[in-house]
Short mmCIF file of C-alpha atoms in Angstrom, two decimals:
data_model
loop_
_atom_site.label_atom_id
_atom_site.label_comp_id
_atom_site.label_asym_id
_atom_site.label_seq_id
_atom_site.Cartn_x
_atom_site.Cartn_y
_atom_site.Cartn_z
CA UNK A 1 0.61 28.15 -57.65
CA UNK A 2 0.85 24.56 -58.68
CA UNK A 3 -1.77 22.68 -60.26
CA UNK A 4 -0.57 19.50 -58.86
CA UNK A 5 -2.07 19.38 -55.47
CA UNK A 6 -5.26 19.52 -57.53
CA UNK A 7 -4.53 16.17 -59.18
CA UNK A 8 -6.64 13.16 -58.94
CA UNK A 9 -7.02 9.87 -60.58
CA UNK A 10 -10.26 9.36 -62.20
CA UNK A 11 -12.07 6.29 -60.76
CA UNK A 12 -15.68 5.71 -62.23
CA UNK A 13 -16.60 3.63 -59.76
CA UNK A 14 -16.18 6.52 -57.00
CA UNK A 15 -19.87 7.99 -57.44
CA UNK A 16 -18.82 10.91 -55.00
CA UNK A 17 -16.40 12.61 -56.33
CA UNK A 18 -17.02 15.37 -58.76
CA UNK A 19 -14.14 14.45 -61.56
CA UNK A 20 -16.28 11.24 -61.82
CA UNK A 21 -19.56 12.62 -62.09
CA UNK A 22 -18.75 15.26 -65.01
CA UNK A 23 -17.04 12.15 -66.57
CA UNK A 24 -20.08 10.84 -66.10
CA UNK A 25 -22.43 13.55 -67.23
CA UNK A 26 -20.26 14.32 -70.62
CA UNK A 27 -22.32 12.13 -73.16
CA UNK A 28 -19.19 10.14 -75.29
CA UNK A 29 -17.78 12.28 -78.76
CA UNK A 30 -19.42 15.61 -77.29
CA UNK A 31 -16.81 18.48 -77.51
CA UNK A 32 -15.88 20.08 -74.26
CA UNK A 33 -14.37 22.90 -73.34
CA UNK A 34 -12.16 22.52 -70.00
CA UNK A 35 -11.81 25.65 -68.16
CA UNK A 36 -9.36 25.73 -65.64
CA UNK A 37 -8.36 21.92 -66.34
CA UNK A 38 -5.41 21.95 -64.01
CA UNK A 39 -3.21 18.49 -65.19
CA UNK A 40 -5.49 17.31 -67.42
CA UNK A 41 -6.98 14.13 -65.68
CA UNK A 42 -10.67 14.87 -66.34
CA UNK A 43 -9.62 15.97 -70.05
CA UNK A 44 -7.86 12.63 -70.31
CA UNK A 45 -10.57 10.78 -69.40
CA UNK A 46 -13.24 12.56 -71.41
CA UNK A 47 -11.08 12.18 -74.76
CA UNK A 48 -11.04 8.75 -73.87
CA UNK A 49 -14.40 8.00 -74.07
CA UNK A 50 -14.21 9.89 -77.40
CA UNK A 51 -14.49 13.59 -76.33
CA UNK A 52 -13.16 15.99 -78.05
CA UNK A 53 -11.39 18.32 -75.51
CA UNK A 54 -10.06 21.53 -75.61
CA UNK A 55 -8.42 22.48 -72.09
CA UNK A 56 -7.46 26.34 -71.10
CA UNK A 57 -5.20 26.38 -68.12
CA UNK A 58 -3.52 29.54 -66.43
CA UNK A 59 -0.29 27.96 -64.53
CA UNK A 60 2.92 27.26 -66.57
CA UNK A 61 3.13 23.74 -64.78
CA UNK A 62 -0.25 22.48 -65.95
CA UNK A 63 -0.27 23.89 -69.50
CA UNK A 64 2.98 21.77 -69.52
CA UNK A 65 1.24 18.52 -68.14
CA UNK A 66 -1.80 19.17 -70.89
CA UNK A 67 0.35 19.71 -73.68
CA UNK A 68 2.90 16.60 -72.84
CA UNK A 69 -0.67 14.56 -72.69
CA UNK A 70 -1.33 15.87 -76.16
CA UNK A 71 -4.39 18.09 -75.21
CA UNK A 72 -5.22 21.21 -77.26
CA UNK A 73 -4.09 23.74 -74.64
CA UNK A 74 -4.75 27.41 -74.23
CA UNK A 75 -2.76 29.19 -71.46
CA UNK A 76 -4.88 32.16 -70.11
CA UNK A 77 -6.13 33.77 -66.92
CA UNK A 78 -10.03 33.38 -66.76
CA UNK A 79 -10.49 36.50 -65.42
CA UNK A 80 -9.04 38.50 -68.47
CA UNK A 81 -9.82 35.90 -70.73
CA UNK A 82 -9.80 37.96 -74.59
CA UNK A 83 -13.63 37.35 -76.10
CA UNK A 84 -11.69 35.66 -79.43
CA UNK A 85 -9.88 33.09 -77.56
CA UNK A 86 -12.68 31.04 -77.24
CA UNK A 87 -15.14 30.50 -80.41
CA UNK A 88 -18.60 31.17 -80.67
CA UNK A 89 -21.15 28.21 -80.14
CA UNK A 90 -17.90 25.67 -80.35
CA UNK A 91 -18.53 22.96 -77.95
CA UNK A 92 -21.49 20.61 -76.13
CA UNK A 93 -20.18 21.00 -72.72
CA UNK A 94 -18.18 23.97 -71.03
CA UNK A 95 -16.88 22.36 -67.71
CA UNK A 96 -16.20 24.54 -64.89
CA UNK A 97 -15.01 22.18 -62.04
CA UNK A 98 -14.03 23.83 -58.80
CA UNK A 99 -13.20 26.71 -60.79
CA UNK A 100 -15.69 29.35 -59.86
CA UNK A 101 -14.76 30.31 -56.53
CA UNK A 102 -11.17 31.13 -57.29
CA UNK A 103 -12.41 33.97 -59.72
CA UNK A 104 -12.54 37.89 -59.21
CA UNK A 105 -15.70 37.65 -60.75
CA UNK A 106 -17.46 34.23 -61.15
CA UNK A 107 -20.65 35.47 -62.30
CA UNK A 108 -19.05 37.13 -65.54
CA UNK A 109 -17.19 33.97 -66.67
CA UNK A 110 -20.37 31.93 -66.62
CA UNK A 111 -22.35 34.45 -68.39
CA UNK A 112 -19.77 34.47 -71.05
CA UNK A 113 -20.17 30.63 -71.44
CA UNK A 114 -23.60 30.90 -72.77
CA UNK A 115 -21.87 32.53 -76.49
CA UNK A 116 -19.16 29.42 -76.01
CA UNK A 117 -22.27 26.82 -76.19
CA UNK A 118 -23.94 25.03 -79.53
CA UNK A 119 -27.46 24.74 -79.52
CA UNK A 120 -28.84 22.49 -76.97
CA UNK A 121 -25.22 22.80 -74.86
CA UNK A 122 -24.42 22.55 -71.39
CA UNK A 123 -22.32 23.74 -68.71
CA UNK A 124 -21.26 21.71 -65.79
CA UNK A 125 -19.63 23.16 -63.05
CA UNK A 126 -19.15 22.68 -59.48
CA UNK A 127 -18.45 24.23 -56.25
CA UNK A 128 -17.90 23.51 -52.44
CA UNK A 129 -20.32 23.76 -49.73
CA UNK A 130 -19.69 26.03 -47.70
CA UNK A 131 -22.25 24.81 -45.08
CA UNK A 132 -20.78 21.66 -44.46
CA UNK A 133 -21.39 20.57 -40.59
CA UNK A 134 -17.47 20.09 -40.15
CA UNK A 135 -17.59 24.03 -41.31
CA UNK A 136 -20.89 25.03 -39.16
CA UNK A 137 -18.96 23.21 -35.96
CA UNK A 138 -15.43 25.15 -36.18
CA UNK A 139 -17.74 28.47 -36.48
CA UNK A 140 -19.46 27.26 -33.21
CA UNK A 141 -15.85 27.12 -31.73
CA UNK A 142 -14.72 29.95 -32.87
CA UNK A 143 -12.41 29.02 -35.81
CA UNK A 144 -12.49 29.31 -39.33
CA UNK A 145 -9.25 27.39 -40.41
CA UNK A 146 -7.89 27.95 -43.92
CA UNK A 147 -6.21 24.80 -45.67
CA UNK A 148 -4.43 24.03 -48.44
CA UNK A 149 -7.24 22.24 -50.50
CA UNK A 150 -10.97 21.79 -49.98
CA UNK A 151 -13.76 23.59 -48.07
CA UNK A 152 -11.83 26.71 -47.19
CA UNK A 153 -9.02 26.27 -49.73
CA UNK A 154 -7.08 29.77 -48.79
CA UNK A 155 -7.19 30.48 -52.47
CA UNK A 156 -10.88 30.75 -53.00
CA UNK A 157 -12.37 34.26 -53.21
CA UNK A 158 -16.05 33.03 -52.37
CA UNK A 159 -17.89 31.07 -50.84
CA UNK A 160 -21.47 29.28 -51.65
CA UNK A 161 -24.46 27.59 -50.29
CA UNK A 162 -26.84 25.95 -52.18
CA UNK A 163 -28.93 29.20 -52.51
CA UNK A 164 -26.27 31.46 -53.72
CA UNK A 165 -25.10 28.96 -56.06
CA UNK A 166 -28.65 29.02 -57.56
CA UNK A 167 -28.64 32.58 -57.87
CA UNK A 168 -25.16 32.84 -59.55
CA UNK A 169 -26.49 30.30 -62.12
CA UNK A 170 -30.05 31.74 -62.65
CA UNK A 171 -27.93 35.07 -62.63
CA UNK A 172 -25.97 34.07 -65.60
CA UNK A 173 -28.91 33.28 -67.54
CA UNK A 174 -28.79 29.54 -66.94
CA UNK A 175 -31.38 26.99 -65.81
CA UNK A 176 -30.45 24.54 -63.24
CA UNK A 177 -31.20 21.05 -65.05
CA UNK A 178 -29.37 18.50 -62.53
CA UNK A 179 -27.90 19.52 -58.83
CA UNK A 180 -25.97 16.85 -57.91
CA UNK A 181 -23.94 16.83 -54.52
CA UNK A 182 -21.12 15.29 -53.49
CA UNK A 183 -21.33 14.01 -50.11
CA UNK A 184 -18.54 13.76 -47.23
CA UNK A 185 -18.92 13.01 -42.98
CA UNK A 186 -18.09 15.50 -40.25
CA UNK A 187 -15.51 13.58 -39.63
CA UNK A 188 -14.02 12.90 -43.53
CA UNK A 189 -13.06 16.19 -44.62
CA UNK A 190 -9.84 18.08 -44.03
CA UNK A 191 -10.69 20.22 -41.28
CA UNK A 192 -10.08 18.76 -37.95
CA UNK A 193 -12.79 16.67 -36.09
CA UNK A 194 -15.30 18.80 -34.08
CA UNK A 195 -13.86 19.09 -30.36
CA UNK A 196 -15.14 16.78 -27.51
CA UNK A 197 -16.36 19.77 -25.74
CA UNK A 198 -19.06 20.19 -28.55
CA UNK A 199 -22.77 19.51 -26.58
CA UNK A 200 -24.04 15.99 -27.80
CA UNK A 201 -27.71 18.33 -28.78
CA UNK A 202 -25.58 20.36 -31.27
CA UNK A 203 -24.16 17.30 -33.08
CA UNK A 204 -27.59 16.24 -33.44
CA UNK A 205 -29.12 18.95 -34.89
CA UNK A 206 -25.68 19.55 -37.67
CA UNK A 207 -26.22 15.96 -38.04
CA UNK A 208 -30.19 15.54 -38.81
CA UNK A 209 -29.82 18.26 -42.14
CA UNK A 210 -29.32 16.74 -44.62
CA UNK A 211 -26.74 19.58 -46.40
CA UNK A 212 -24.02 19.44 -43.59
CA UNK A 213 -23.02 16.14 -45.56
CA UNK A 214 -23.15 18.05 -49.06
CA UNK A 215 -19.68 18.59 -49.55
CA UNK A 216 -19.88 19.84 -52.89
CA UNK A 217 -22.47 20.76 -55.26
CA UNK A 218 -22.51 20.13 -58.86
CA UNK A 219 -24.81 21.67 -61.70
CA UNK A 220 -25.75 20.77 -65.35
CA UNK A 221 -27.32 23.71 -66.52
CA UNK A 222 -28.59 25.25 -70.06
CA UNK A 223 -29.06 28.82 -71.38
CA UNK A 224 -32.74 29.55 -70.22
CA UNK A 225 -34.80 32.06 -69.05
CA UNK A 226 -37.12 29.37 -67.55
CA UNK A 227 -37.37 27.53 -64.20
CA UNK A 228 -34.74 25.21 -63.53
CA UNK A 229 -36.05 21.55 -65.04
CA UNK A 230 -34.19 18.98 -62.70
CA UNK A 231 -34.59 15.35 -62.67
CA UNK A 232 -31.85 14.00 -64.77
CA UNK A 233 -30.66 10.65 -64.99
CA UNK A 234 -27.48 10.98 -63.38
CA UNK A 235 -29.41 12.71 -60.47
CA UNK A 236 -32.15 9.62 -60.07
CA UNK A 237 -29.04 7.37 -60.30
CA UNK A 238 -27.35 9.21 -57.74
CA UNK A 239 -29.58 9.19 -55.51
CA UNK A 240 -30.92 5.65 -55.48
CA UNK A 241 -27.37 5.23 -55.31
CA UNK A 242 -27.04 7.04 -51.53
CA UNK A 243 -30.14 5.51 -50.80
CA UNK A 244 -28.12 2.42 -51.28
CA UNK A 245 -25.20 3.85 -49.18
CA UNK A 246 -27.15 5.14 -46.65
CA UNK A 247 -29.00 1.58 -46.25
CA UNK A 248 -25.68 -0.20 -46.41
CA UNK A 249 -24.61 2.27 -43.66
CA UNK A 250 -27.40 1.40 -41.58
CA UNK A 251 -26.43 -2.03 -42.38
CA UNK A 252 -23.05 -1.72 -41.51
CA UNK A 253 -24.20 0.47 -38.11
CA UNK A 254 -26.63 -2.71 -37.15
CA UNK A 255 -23.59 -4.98 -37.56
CA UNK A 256 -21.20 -3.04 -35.83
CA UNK A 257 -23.93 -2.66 -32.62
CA UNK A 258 -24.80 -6.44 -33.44
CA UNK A 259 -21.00 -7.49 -33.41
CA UNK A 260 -20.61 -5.28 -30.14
CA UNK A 261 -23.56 -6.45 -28.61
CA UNK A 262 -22.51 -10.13 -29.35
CA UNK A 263 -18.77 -9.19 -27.79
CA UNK A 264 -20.43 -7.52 -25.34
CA UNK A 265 -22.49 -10.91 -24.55
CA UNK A 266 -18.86 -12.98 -25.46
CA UNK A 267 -17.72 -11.46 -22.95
CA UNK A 268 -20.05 -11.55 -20.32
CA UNK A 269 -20.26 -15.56 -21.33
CA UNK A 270 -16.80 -15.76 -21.34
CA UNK A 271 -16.48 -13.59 -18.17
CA UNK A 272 -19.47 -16.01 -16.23
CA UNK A 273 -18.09 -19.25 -17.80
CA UNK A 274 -14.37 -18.36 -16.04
CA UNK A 275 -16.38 -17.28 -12.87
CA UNK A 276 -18.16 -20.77 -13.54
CA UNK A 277 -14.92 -22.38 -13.82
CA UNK A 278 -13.27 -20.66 -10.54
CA UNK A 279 -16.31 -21.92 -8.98
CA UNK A 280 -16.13 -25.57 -10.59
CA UNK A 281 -12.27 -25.33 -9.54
CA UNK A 282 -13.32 -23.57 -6.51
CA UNK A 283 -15.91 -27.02 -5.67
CA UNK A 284 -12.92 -29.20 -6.54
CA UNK A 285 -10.21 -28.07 -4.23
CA UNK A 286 -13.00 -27.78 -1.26
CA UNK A 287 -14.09 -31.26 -2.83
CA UNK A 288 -10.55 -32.75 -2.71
CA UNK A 289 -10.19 -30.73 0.85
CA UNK A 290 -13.42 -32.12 2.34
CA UNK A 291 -11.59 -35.40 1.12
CA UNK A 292 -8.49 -34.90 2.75
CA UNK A 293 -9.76 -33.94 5.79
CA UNK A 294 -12.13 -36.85 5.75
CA UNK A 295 -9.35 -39.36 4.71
CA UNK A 296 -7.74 -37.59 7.82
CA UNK A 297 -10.68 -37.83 9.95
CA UNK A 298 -11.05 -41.56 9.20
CA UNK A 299 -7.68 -42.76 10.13
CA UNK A 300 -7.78 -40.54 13.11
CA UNK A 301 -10.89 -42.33 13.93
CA UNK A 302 -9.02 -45.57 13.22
CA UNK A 303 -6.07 -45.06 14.93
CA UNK A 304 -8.23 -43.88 18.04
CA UNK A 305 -10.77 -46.97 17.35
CA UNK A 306 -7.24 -48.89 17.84
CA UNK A 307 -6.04 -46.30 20.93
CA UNK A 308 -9.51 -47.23 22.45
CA UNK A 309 -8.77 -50.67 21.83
CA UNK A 310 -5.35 -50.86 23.30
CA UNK A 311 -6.73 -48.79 26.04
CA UNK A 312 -9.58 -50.85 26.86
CA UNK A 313 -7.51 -53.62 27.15
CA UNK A 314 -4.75 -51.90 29.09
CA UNK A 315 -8.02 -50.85 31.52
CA UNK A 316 -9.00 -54.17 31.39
CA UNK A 317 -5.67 -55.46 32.65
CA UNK A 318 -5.45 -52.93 35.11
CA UNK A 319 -8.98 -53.47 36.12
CA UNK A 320 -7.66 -57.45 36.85
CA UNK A 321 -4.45 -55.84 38.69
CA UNK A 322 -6.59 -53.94 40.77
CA UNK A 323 -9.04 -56.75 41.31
CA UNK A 324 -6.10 -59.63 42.04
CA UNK A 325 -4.15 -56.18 44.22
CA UNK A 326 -7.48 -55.74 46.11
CA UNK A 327 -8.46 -59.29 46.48
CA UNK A 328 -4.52 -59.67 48.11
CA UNK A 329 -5.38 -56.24 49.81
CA UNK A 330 -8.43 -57.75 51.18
CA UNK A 331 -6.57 -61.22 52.45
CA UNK A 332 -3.55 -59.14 53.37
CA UNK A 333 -6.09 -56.51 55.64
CA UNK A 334 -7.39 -59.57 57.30
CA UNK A 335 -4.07 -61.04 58.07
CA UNK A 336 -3.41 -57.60 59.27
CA UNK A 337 -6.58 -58.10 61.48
CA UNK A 338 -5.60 -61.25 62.63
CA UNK A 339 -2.00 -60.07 63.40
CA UNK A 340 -3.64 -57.38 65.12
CA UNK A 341 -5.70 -58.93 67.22
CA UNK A 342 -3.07 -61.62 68.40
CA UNK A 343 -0.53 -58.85 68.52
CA UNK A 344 -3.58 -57.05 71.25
CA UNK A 345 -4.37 -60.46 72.65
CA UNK A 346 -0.46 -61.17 73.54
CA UNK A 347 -0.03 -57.21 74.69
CA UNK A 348 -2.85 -57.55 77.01
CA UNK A 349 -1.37 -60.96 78.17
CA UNK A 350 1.83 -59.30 78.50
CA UNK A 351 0.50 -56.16 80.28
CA UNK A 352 -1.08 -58.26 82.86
CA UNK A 353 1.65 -60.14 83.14
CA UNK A 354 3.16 -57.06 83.56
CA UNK A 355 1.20 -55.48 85.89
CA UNK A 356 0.91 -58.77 87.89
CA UNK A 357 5.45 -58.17 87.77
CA UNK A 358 4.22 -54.70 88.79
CA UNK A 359 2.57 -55.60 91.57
CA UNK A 360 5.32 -58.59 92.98
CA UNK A 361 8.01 -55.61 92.40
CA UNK A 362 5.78 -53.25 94.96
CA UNK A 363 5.03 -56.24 97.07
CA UNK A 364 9.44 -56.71 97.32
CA UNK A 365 9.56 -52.83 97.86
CA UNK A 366 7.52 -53.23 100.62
CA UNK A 367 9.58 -56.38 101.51
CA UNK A 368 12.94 -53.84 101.17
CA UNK A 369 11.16 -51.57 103.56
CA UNK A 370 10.02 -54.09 106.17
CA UNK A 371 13.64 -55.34 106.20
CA UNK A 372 15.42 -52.04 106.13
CA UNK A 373 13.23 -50.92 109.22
CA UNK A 374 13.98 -54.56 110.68
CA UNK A 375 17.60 -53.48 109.78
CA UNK A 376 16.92 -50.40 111.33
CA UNK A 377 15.48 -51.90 114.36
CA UNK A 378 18.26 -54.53 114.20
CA UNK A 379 20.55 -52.15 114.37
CA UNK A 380 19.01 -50.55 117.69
CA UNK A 381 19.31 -54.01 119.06
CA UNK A 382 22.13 -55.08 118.04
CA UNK A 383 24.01 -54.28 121.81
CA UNK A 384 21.40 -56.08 123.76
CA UNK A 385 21.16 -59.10 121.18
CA UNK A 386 25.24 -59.36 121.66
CA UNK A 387 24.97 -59.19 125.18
CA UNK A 388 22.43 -62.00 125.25
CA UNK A 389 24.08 -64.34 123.71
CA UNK A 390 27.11 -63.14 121.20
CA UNK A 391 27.25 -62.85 117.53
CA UNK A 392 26.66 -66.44 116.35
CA UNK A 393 23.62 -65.92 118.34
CA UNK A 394 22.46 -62.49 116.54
CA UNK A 395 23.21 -63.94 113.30
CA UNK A 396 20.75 -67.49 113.90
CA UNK A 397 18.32 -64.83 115.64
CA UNK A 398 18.74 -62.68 112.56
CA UNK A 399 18.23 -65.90 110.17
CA UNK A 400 14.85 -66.47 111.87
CA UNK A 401 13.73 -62.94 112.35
CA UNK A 402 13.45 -62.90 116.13
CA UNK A 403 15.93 -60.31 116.71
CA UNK A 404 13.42 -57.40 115.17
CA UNK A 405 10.30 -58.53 117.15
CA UNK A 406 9.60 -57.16 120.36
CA UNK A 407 8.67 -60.25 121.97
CA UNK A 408 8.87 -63.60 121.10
CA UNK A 409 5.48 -64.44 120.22
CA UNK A 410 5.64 -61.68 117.62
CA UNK A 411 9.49 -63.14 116.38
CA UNK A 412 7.28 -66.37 116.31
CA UNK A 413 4.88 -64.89 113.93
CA UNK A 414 6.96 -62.77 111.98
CA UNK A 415 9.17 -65.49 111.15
CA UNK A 416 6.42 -67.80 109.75
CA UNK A 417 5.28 -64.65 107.90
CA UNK A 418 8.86 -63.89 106.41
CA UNK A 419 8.74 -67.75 105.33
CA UNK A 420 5.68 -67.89 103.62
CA UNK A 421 6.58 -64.39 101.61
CA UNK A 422 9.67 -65.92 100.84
CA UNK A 423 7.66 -69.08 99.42
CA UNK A 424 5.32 -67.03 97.16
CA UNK A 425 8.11 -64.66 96.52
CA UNK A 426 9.57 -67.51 95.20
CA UNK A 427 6.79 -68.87 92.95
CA UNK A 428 5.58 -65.49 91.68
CA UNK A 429 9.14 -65.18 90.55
CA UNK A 430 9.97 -68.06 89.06
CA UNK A 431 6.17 -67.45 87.08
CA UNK A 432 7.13 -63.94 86.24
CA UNK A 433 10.30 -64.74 85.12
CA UNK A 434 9.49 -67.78 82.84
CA UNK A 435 6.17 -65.44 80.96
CA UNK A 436 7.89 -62.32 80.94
CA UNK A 437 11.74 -63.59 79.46
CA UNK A 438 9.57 -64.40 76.08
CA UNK A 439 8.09 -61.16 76.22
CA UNK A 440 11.38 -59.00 77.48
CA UNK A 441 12.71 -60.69 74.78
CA UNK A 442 11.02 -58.39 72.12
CA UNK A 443 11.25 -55.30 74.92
CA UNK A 444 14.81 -55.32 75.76
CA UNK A 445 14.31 -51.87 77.60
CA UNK A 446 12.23 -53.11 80.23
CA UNK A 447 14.89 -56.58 80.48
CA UNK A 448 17.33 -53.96 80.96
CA UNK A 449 14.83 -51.97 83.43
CA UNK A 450 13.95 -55.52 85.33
CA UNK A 451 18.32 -56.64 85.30
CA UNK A 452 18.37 -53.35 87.16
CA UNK A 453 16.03 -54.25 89.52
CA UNK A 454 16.39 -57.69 90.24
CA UNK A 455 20.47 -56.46 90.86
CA UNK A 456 18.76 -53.99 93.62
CA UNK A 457 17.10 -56.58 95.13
CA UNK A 458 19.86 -59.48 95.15
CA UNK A 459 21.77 -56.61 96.57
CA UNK A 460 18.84 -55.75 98.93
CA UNK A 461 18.57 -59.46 100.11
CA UNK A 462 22.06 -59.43 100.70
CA UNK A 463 21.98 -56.90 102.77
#
């Protein structure tokens, strides 16, 4: 399989990564031996700070890459590795970087190291950490995904925690002098992120040990049959170093939740300063309303101030109509009442006069009687009156009203009667006839009624 997907530059700034810590840990001019040095990048580095580095490497494609950089190359399998390939106490350092767990038999290798090592060598290797939360959580869901590279590279044969690491190394005859870790998030490895459905307690608890971060462990570690020593200088550094980190990332975590808290508070300021500002606006149009209406309002009021006005005036002018119509109302009603009363005055003159016409017309209706029954009575006479004296005779007698009496004593006196009527008839006539024509004038009914009559009685008289 191909070495390249293995490759990485070398940056000595990057504290956690495990190319830059054996860098690192390889004091300058020491001669290493590089087992299972892939392309060559640690090698590379080493020699340049003076190393001298002998690499062995088992795939075609890397021995190439070491050779073309000019490395001292040995192309064997580690786990049939011939005991002369490798000198006896040869080299300072044997580096065994994420070797280990690819072998048939790890623990073999390393105990073979300890015949490759000068006095007062060391061997470095490393391994990954099998324990890693973002491992722990896909167990807790069931999975245990195999990758290409990293915690469950699908070419590794083992797998270690921290404990079984020590006892492979104590188990080789080593003592631990540094473990060093490299460390990595739940969320910055290869495997996928845990699932949402994960309980928030769970995350917790992977989160709060401290080893679910380990990523990968890395030992220095010397031939000895003693307890492992510890301590190193790379280790103090490295951890003042994540002391650092983990202070800057409690750093960074206060100015994330200050920078969202001061969003958070942006925002609610922004949000109440444009609720302010609705408001404000709000104000302003029922301001510039309230305005409008009163700007309304006011020349309403004018214009009915000058309705009033005009309307007073109009009242007034009617009020002086109605006075001046009255007052002529007033002097008209009592010409009326004057009218009246002369109109009743005259009518009552008029109806006496009237009645007075009445009672001259029943007076010559009795007169029409008294001479048709003297007609009558005439007529019974009128054979002895012709044979006493002729018809001149009847006619004088009949001038003087002798002819109706029945003696001549009562001709006597009915003649001086007839004479006297015929005197007042006369007068009350000529009275009646000069008031009432003025009158009749205005009634021409009753003219018409009294022409009638006064014909009847000319013809009556004639008669």
């Amino acid at each position: 399989m191909s070495v390249t997907r293995y490759s990485r530059a070398i940056d000595l700034q990057d504290l956690e990564n495990v190319h830059t810590l054996a860098v690192l840990a390889v004091p300058p001019g020491s001669r290493v031996l590089d087992l299972g040095a892939a392309d060559g990048a640690v090698a590379c580095a080493l020699r340049d700070r003076g190393c001298q580095v002998t690499a062995i490497e088992r795939d075609a494609e890397g021995v190439a890459a070491l050779i073309a950089r000019g490395l001292t190359t040995i192309q064997a399998d580690l786990d049939t590795l011939p005991a002369d390939a490798v000198p006896p106490a040869a080299f300072d350092v044997v580096l065994m970087l994420d070797v280990l767990e690819h072998l048939v038999d790890p623990g073999a290798l390393l105990a073979r190291t300890r015949a490759w090592l000068a006095p007062g060598g060391r061997a470095l290797l490393s391994v990954p950490n099998v324990t890693h939360g973002a491992v722990r959580l896909s167990l807790l869901q069931g999975r245990f995904p195999r990758t290409d590279v990293g915690l469950l590279d699908r070419t590794h044969l083992h797998f270690f925690d921290q404990d079984s690491l020590q006892a492979l190394v104590t188990g080789a005859g080593f003592g631990v002098l540094d473990l060093l870790t490299v460390e990595r998030g739940l969320e910055e490895t290869e495997l996928e992120p845990p699932a949402a459905g994960v309980p928030a307690g769970v995350l917790e608890a992977v989160a709060d040990d401290p080893l679910s971060r380990v990523y990968q462990f890395v030992v220095i570690a010397a031939p000895s049959a003693g307890p492992a020593v510890g301590g190193g200088l790379l280790q103090v550094l490295l951890s003042r170093l994540r002391s650092q980190q983990a202070a800057y990332r409690r750093l960074e975590d206060f100015a994330a939740q200050a920078e969202a808290t001061g969003r958070a508070r942006e925002d609610a300021l922004t949000a109440e300063l444009r609720r302010v500002a609705e408001y404000v606006a709000h104000l302003e149009a029922t301001l510039r309303d309230h305005e409008t209406r009163a700007a309304s309002t006011h020349a309403a009021h004018e214009a009915a101030l000058l309705a009033a006005d005009a309307a007073h005036d109009a009242a007034a002018a009617a009020i002086d109509a109605a006075h001046e119509a009255a007052s002529a109302a007033t002097a008209r009603q009592i010409d009326l009442e004057a009218d009246r009363d002369m109109l009743r005055h005259q009518l009552t003159a008029r109806v006496e006069e009237l009645q007075q016409a009445s009672d001259a017309i029943a007076t010559l209706l009795r007169d029409l009687c008294v001479q048709r029954e003297f007609a009558e009575s005439l007529a019974a006479q009128v054979p002895r009156i012709a044979a006493r004296g002729g018809e001149v005779r009847v006619l004088d007698e009949l001038d003087r009203y002798q002819a109706v009496a029945p003696t001549p004593d009562a001709a006597a006196t009915l003649a001086a009667e007839a004479a006297e009527f015929r005197r007042l008839q006369g007068a009350v006539a000529f009275r009646a006839l000069a008031r009432g024509d003025a009158w009749l004038r205005t009634m021409p009914w009753i003219r018409a009624q009294l022409s009638r009559l006064a014909r009847r009685l000319a013809g009556a008289s004639r008669r």
